[in-house]
């Protein structure tokens, strides 16, 4: 089984990214041949500053390696080090119906947020299809908001294969239902564009302040509370064992538990969870040569597949 996922270097990674995409992708690295990449071509659709893109790219590399990406198992690379995906995106774009892209929620959401409607933003899912199809991936672990993009990839692959012959493997999305959407501080989806995130490796004092700001209802300390309706509990459960989860749910229902106490316990768990990764990240940050060598080696592995796929696609359409 071949597994591929990517993430844009367009801001500091947060615990929504971690539970929705990074952790599932890192767990899947045990189960097959894994490819993970930093989608810097994609990030250009929203990041217009070269220094910010460079810094974001470096941060994502450090974050993934600190969180347990094993470069011996997983090919980890920058998208731009596999430039074949851009040519492949063109070959795919000519079989992609406009309507398919016009229906994409992510595009419409970005316009609604005020991002300029460039051709790159519109064609974003075609480049994503090229990432996935270039390595002939079977499985794509992503958060729920990316599911439609993987469906678009499937449609494009099927259309190309029908028209030109079987060049591409048709991939499946893989979404963990229990963490499909991690809520942010305000209860909406946690997202860097909503300013409601808890960063993975943010400043510790700021992280604590943010957790204490999580929005809850106005029930008093004595009142029994419903854990399933509580945004704070939804975050707590991500860090808790099944027993801890049950016991916290029982404390909610019994009454006498204040949200402030839950926030402190959540903070303790979050801090303990990320402490070893924070230490590892600091070591990696001090060794940029190592990080660069990992990315180059990963790109070599992905590129070997992308070159072969591109050759087959070019030949299928009548180029060469
Ligand atoms: P953001 O919304 O912060 O800009 P991205 O859209 O760059 O995040 O998402 C990167 C990856 O992380 C995607 O696979 C996405 O589905 C996942 N992801 C992002 N936010 C969440 C969330 N709140 N819950 C679950 N998964 C998420
Ligand atoms: N669009 C994805 C996101 O915003 C990032 C991405 C680019 C991706 N290419 C991909 C994810 C290929 C999975 C597979 O999160």
Short mmCIF file of C-alpha atoms and ligand atoms in Angstrom, two decimals:
data_model
loop_
_atom_site.label_atom_id
_atom_site.label_comp_id
_atom_site.label_asym_id
_atom_site.label_seq_id
_atom_site.Cartn_x
_atom_site.Cartn_y
_atom_site.Cartn_z
CA UNK A 1 0.00 0.00 0.00
CA UNK A 2 1.28 3.43 -0.88
CA UNK A 3 0.27 6.38 1.31
CA UNK A 4 0.73 10.06 0.54
CA UNK A 5 -0.19 13.28 2.24
CA UNK A 6 0.97 16.87 2.18
CA UNK A 7 0.59 20.04 4.15
CA UNK A 8 1.01 23.67 3.16
CA UNK A 9 3.73 25.71 4.87
CA UNK A 10 1.36 28.62 5.27
CA UNK A 11 1.45 29.21 9.03
CA UNK A 12 2.38 27.61 12.34
CA UNK A 13 1.02 24.08 12.66
CA UNK A 14 -1.64 23.59 15.33
CA UNK A 15 -3.26 20.72 17.17
CA UNK A 16 -6.04 20.54 14.54
CA UNK A 17 -3.37 19.77 11.95
CA UNK A 18 -1.71 17.37 14.35
CA UNK A 19 -4.74 15.22 15.19
CA UNK A 20 -6.50 15.62 11.84
CA UNK A 21 -3.61 14.91 9.54
CA UNK A 22 -0.11 14.56 11.04
CA UNK A 23 -0.78 11.86 13.63
CA UNK A 24 -2.89 9.67 11.31
CA UNK A 25 -0.31 10.05 8.55
CA UNK A 26 2.55 9.22 10.94
CA UNK A 27 0.68 6.15 12.19
CA UNK A 28 0.11 4.99 8.63
CA UNK A 29 3.86 5.09 7.97
CA UNK A 30 3.96 1.71 9.76
CA UNK A 31 1.48 0.20 7.33
CA UNK A 32 2.95 0.85 3.93
CA UNK A 33 5.24 2.90 1.76
CA UNK A 34 4.67 6.47 2.94
CA UNK A 35 5.24 9.83 1.23
CA UNK A 36 4.81 13.12 3.03
CA UNK A 37 5.59 16.45 1.52
CA UNK A 38 5.59 20.18 2.20
CA UNK A 39 3.24 21.76 -0.33
CA UNK A 40 5.15 24.95 -1.04
CA UNK A 41 3.81 25.38 -4.60
CA UNK A 42 0.32 25.23 -3.10
CA UNK A 43 1.22 27.70 -0.37
CA UNK A 44 2.11 30.26 -3.05
CA UNK A 45 -1.63 30.64 -3.66
CA UNK A 46 -1.92 32.44 -0.32
CA UNK A 47 1.61 33.28 0.92
CA UNK A 48 2.99 36.19 -1.06
CA UNK A 49 6.17 36.78 0.91
CA UNK A 50 9.37 34.85 0.13
CA UNK A 51 10.81 35.03 3.65
CA UNK A 52 7.53 33.80 5.15
CA UNK A 53 7.41 30.89 2.72
CA UNK A 54 11.01 29.89 3.53
CA UNK A 55 10.40 30.10 7.26
CA UNK A 56 7.11 28.20 6.99
CA UNK A 57 8.80 25.45 4.98
CA UNK A 58 11.56 25.08 7.54
CA UNK A 59 9.02 25.01 10.39
CA UNK A 60 6.93 22.26 8.83
CA UNK A 61 10.06 20.17 8.22
CA UNK A 62 11.09 20.52 11.87
CA UNK A 63 7.56 19.91 13.15
CA UNK A 64 7.12 16.65 11.26
CA UNK A 65 10.52 15.29 12.17
CA UNK A 66 9.99 16.27 15.81
CA UNK A 67 6.58 14.57 15.85
CA UNK A 68 7.98 11.23 14.79
CA UNK A 69 8.34 11.16 11.04
CA UNK A 70 10.85 8.40 10.40
CA UNK A 71 12.89 9.39 7.34
CA UNK A 72 14.06 5.81 6.86
CA UNK A 73 10.48 4.69 6.35
CA UNK A 74 8.83 7.77 4.92
CA UNK A 75 9.96 9.80 1.94
CA UNK A 76 9.73 13.37 3.27
CA UNK A 77 10.24 16.16 0.74
CA UNK A 78 9.47 19.62 -0.52
CA UNK A 79 6.93 19.61 -3.34
CA UNK A 80 9.13 21.98 -5.36
CA UNK A 81 11.92 19.40 -5.36
CA UNK A 82 9.65 17.21 -7.51
CA UNK A 83 8.92 19.69 -10.33
CA UNK A 84 7.42 16.90 -12.47
CA UNK A 85 4.16 17.49 -10.58
CA UNK A 86 3.76 20.83 -12.37
CA UNK A 87 3.96 19.27 -15.82
CA UNK A 88 1.68 16.47 -14.73
CA UNK A 89 -0.81 19.05 -13.41
CA UNK A 90 -1.02 20.48 -16.93
CA UNK A 91 -1.72 17.09 -18.49
CA UNK A 92 -4.45 16.57 -15.87
CA UNK A 93 -5.89 20.05 -16.27
CA UNK A 94 -6.88 19.42 -19.87
CA UNK A 95 -9.19 16.58 -18.82
CA UNK A 96 -10.54 18.42 -15.74
CA UNK A 97 -14.03 19.86 -16.25
CA UNK A 98 -14.41 23.48 -15.09
CA UNK A 99 -17.56 22.50 -13.20
CA UNK A 100 -15.63 20.05 -11.04
CA UNK A 101 -13.37 22.87 -9.80
CA UNK A 102 -16.21 25.38 -9.54
CA UNK A 103 -17.92 23.09 -7.03
CA UNK A 104 -14.94 22.97 -4.65
CA UNK A 105 -15.86 24.28 -1.18
CA UNK A 106 -12.30 25.14 -0.32
CA UNK A 107 -12.05 27.54 -3.28
CA UNK A 108 -15.35 29.18 -2.41
CA UNK A 109 -14.38 29.44 1.27
CA UNK A 110 -11.09 31.11 0.38
CA UNK A 111 -12.84 33.67 -1.82
CA UNK A 112 -15.29 34.33 1.00
CA UNK A 113 -12.31 35.05 3.28
CA UNK A 114 -11.13 37.70 0.83
CA UNK A 115 -8.30 35.80 -0.88
CA UNK A 116 -7.91 37.01 -4.49
CA UNK A 117 -9.34 34.63 -7.09
CA UNK A 118 -6.16 33.75 -8.98
CA UNK A 119 -5.90 30.99 -11.53
CA UNK A 120 -3.58 29.14 -9.12
CA UNK A 121 -6.19 29.19 -6.37
CA UNK A 122 -8.81 27.87 -8.79
CA UNK A 123 -6.53 25.16 -10.19
CA UNK A 124 -5.26 24.18 -6.72
CA UNK A 125 -7.07 20.80 -6.73
CA UNK A 126 -5.48 19.85 -10.06
CA UNK A 127 -1.98 20.34 -8.63
CA UNK A 128 -3.06 18.32 -5.60
CA UNK A 129 -4.24 15.55 -7.94
CA UNK A 130 -0.80 15.65 -9.59
CA UNK A 131 0.90 15.24 -6.18
CA UNK A 132 -1.17 12.19 -5.41
CA UNK A 133 -1.17 10.58 -8.85
CA UNK A 134 2.54 11.21 -9.49
CA UNK A 135 3.50 8.61 -6.89
CA UNK A 136 0.46 6.38 -7.65
CA UNK A 137 -0.72 6.61 -4.07
CA UNK A 138 -3.52 4.31 -2.87
CA UNK A 139 -4.41 6.13 0.34
CA UNK A 140 -4.46 9.82 1.24
CA UNK A 141 -4.81 10.59 4.98
CA UNK A 142 -6.32 14.07 5.43
CA UNK A 143 -8.74 15.98 7.65
CA UNK A 144 -12.37 16.12 6.52
CA UNK A 145 -12.00 19.50 4.80
CA UNK A 146 -9.67 17.92 2.22
CA UNK A 147 -11.92 14.98 1.38
CA UNK A 148 -13.53 16.75 -1.57
CA UNK A 149 -10.10 17.41 -3.06
CA UNK A 150 -9.29 13.71 -2.94
CA UNK A 151 -12.63 13.01 -4.62
CA UNK A 152 -11.72 15.49 -7.35
CA UNK A 153 -8.43 13.60 -7.76
CA UNK A 154 -10.35 10.36 -8.19
CA UNK A 155 -12.61 11.92 -10.84
CA UNK A 156 -9.64 13.31 -12.75
CA UNK A 157 -7.75 9.99 -12.62
CA UNK A 158 -10.80 8.04 -13.81
CA UNK A 159 -11.44 10.50 -16.63
CA UNK A 160 -7.81 10.38 -17.80
CA UNK A 161 -7.67 6.59 -17.58
CA UNK A 162 -10.92 6.27 -19.56
CA UNK A 163 -9.72 8.59 -22.26
CA UNK A 164 -6.08 7.53 -22.57
CA UNK A 165 -5.71 4.14 -20.92
CA UNK A 166 -4.84 3.01 -17.39
CA UNK A 167 -2.01 5.32 -16.32
CA UNK A 168 -3.10 6.28 -12.78
CA UNK A 169 -3.98 4.44 -9.58
CA UNK A 170 -7.31 5.79 -8.26
CA UNK A 171 -6.72 6.79 -4.60
CA UNK A 172 -8.99 6.68 -1.53
CA UNK A 173 -9.14 9.34 1.18
CA UNK A 174 -8.54 8.12 4.74
CA UNK A 175 -10.26 10.17 7.44
CA UNK A 176 -10.31 9.44 11.15
CA UNK A 177 -13.88 10.04 12.20
CA UNK A 178 -13.14 10.73 15.83
CA UNK A 179 -10.80 13.59 15.00
CA UNK A 180 -12.29 14.68 11.70
CA UNK A 181 -12.70 18.24 12.98
CA UNK A 182 -10.75 19.50 15.97
CA UNK A 183 -12.54 22.55 17.42
CA UNK A 184 -10.68 25.78 18.07
CA UNK A 185 -10.74 28.05 21.11
CA UNK A 186 -14.07 29.54 19.97
CA UNK A 187 -15.73 26.22 19.08
CA UNK A 188 -15.44 26.71 15.29
CA UNK A 189 -13.06 24.45 13.34
CA UNK A 190 -9.52 25.15 14.53
CA UNK A 191 -7.83 26.93 11.65
CA UNK A 192 -4.92 29.31 11.26
CA UNK A 193 -7.18 31.61 9.31
CA UNK A 194 -9.60 31.97 12.25
CA UNK A 195 -6.95 32.89 14.85
CA UNK A 196 -8.41 30.24 17.18
CA UNK A 197 -5.53 27.79 17.28
CA UNK A 198 -3.30 26.18 19.86
CA UNK A 199 0.07 25.91 18.15
CA UNK A 200 2.02 22.68 18.42
CA UNK A 201 5.23 24.38 19.44
CA UNK A 202 4.05 27.83 20.43
CA UNK A 203 5.38 29.90 23.30
CA UNK A 204 4.48 27.95 26.50
CA UNK A 205 2.99 30.93 28.36
CA UNK A 206 0.91 31.87 25.32
CA UNK A 207 -0.28 28.26 24.96
CA UNK A 208 -1.48 28.30 28.56
CA UNK A 209 -3.26 31.63 28.09
CA UNK A 210 -4.98 30.31 25.00
CA UNK A 211 -6.21 27.19 26.75
CA UNK A 212 -7.63 29.29 29.59
CA UNK A 213 -9.53 31.27 26.92
CA UNK A 214 -11.40 28.28 25.47
CA UNK A 215 -15.05 29.23 25.19
CA UNK A 216 -17.51 27.21 27.31
CA UNK A 217 -21.14 27.68 28.32
CA UNK A 218 -22.05 29.62 31.44
CA UNK A 219 -23.02 26.73 33.72
CA UNK A 220 -21.85 27.21 37.28
CA UNK A 221 -19.44 24.95 39.09
CA UNK A 222 -22.16 22.88 40.80
CA UNK A 223 -24.22 22.22 37.66
CA UNK A 224 -24.02 18.84 35.96
CA UNK A 225 -22.57 19.29 32.48
CA UNK A 226 -22.84 17.45 29.17
CA UNK A 227 -19.37 16.39 28.00
CA UNK A 228 -20.56 15.59 24.48
CA UNK A 229 -21.77 19.17 23.96
CA UNK A 230 -18.55 20.71 25.28
CA UNK A 231 -15.81 22.06 23.10
CA UNK A 232 -13.32 21.82 25.97
CA UNK A 233 -14.08 18.13 26.47
CA UNK A 234 -13.62 17.57 22.72
CA UNK A 235 -10.05 18.86 23.10
CA UNK A 236 -9.41 17.01 26.37
CA UNK A 237 -10.40 13.67 24.87
CA UNK A 238 -7.72 13.96 22.19
CA UNK A 239 -5.03 13.70 24.87
CA UNK A 240 -6.76 11.26 27.23
CA UNK A 241 -6.71 7.46 27.43
CA UNK A 242 -10.13 5.74 27.16
CA UNK A 243 -10.25 5.40 30.98
CA UNK A 244 -9.34 9.03 31.56
CA UNK A 245 -11.97 10.05 29.04
CA UNK A 246 -14.67 8.04 30.80
CA UNK A 247 -13.71 9.36 34.20
CA UNK A 248 -13.71 12.97 33.00
CA UNK A 249 -17.12 12.44 31.35
CA UNK A 250 -18.47 11.08 34.67
CA UNK A 251 -17.09 14.12 36.54
CA UNK A 252 -18.87 16.40 34.01
CA UNK A 253 -22.19 14.63 34.55
CA UNK A 254 -21.89 14.56 38.34
CA UNK A 255 -21.61 18.35 38.73
CA UNK A 256 -19.15 20.09 41.03
CA UNK A 257 -16.51 20.31 38.28
CA UNK A 258 -15.56 23.79 37.05
CA UNK A 259 -14.37 24.46 33.51
CA UNK A 260 -11.25 26.12 34.95
CA UNK A 261 -10.19 22.78 36.45
CA UNK A 262 -10.72 21.00 33.14
CA UNK A 263 -8.66 23.65 31.36
CA UNK A 264 -5.77 23.15 33.80
CA UNK A 265 -5.90 19.39 33.33
CA UNK A 266 -6.03 19.81 29.55
CA UNK A 267 -3.03 22.11 29.70
CA UNK A 268 -1.08 19.59 31.80
CA UNK A 269 -1.81 16.79 29.35
CA UNK A 270 -1.02 18.86 26.28
CA UNK A 271 2.23 20.06 27.76
CA UNK A 272 3.31 16.53 28.72
CA UNK A 273 2.31 15.19 25.30
CA UNK A 274 4.42 17.67 23.35
CA UNK A 275 7.36 18.09 25.76
CA UNK A 276 9.55 15.33 24.27
CA UNK A 277 8.76 16.54 20.74
CA UNK A 278 9.62 20.10 21.72
CA UNK A 279 13.03 18.92 22.94
CA UNK A 280 13.61 16.92 19.77
CA UNK A 281 12.59 19.92 17.67
CA UNK A 282 15.20 22.08 19.37
CA UNK A 283 17.89 19.50 18.56
CA UNK A 284 16.81 19.34 14.93
CA UNK A 285 16.70 23.12 14.62
CA UNK A 286 20.36 23.14 15.60
CA UNK A 287 21.22 20.74 12.76
CA UNK A 288 19.88 22.24 9.50
CA UNK A 289 22.30 20.11 7.46
CA UNK A 290 20.62 16.94 8.68
CA UNK A 291 17.11 18.27 7.91
CA UNK A 292 18.21 19.29 4.42
CA UNK A 293 19.72 15.85 3.78
CA UNK A 294 16.45 14.17 4.81
CA UNK A 295 14.46 16.36 2.43
CA UNK A 296 16.81 15.74 -0.46
CA UNK A 297 16.80 12.01 0.03
CA UNK A 298 12.98 12.01 0.25
CA UNK A 299 12.70 14.05 -2.94
CA UNK A 300 14.93 11.55 -4.72
CA UNK A 301 12.57 8.71 -3.83
CA UNK A 302 9.41 10.61 -4.81
CA UNK A 303 11.00 11.90 -7.96
CA UNK A 304 11.91 8.46 -9.23
CA UNK A 305 8.19 7.56 -9.17
CA UNK A 306 7.05 10.94 -10.53
CA UNK A 307 9.41 10.70 -13.51
CA UNK A 308 8.06 7.25 -14.40
CA UNK A 309 4.43 8.38 -14.05
CA UNK A 310 5.02 11.50 -16.11
CA UNK A 311 6.69 9.46 -18.84
CA UNK A 312 3.65 7.13 -18.99
CA UNK A 313 1.22 10.09 -19.00
CA UNK A 314 3.13 11.95 -21.74
CA UNK A 315 3.21 8.87 -23.89
CA UNK A 316 -0.51 8.17 -23.26
CA UNK A 317 -1.52 11.64 -24.52
CA UNK A 318 0.74 11.53 -27.55
CA UNK A 319 3.75 13.53 -26.45
CA UNK A 320 6.82 11.46 -27.35
P1 LIG B 1 -5.81 25.44 8.32
O1 LIG B 1 -7.31 25.29 8.32
O2 LIG B 1 -5.28 25.78 9.67
O3 LIG B 1 -5.34 26.41 7.25
P2 LIG B 1 -4.95 23.42 6.51
O4 LIG B 1 -6.15 23.68 5.65
O5 LIG B 1 -3.61 23.85 6.02
O6 LIG B 1 -5.22 24.03 7.94
O7 LIG B 1 -4.93 21.89 6.84
C1 LIG B 1 -3.81 21.02 6.80
C2 LIG B 1 -4.26 19.60 7.16
O8 LIG B 1 -4.71 19.58 8.52
C3 LIG B 1 -5.44 19.10 6.31
O9 LIG B 1 -5.29 17.69 6.11
C4 LIG B 1 -6.62 19.40 7.15
O10 LIG B 1 -7.72 18.56 6.86
C5 LIG B 1 -6.08 19.16 8.56
N1 LIG B 1 -6.78 20.04 9.52
C6 LIG B 1 -6.69 21.38 9.59
N2 LIG B 1 -7.45 21.87 10.59
C7 LIG B 1 -8.06 20.81 11.16
C8 LIG B 1 -8.97 20.65 12.24
N3 LIG B 1 -9.41 21.69 12.95
N4 LIG B 1 -9.38 19.41 12.55
C9 LIG B 1 -8.93 18.33 11.85
N5 LIG B 1 -8.07 18.41 10.83
C10 LIG B 1 -7.62 19.62 10.45
N1 LIG B 2 -4.46 20.82 0.15
C1 LIG B 2 -3.81 20.23 1.30
C2 LIG B 2 -4.11 21.13 2.53
O1 LIG B 2 -4.38 22.30 2.40
C3 LIG B 2 -2.32 20.09 1.12
C4 LIG B 2 -1.99 19.17 -0.01
C5 LIG B 2 -1.43 19.50 -1.22
C6 LIG B 2 -2.21 17.76 -0.03
N2 LIG B 2 -1.29 18.38 -1.97
C7 LIG B 2 -1.74 17.31 -1.29
C8 LIG B 2 -2.75 16.85 0.88
C9 LIG B 2 -1.82 15.95 -1.66
C10 LIG B 2 -2.83 15.52 0.50
C11 LIG B 2 -2.37 15.07 -0.73
O2 LIG B 2 -4.04 20.64 3.61
#
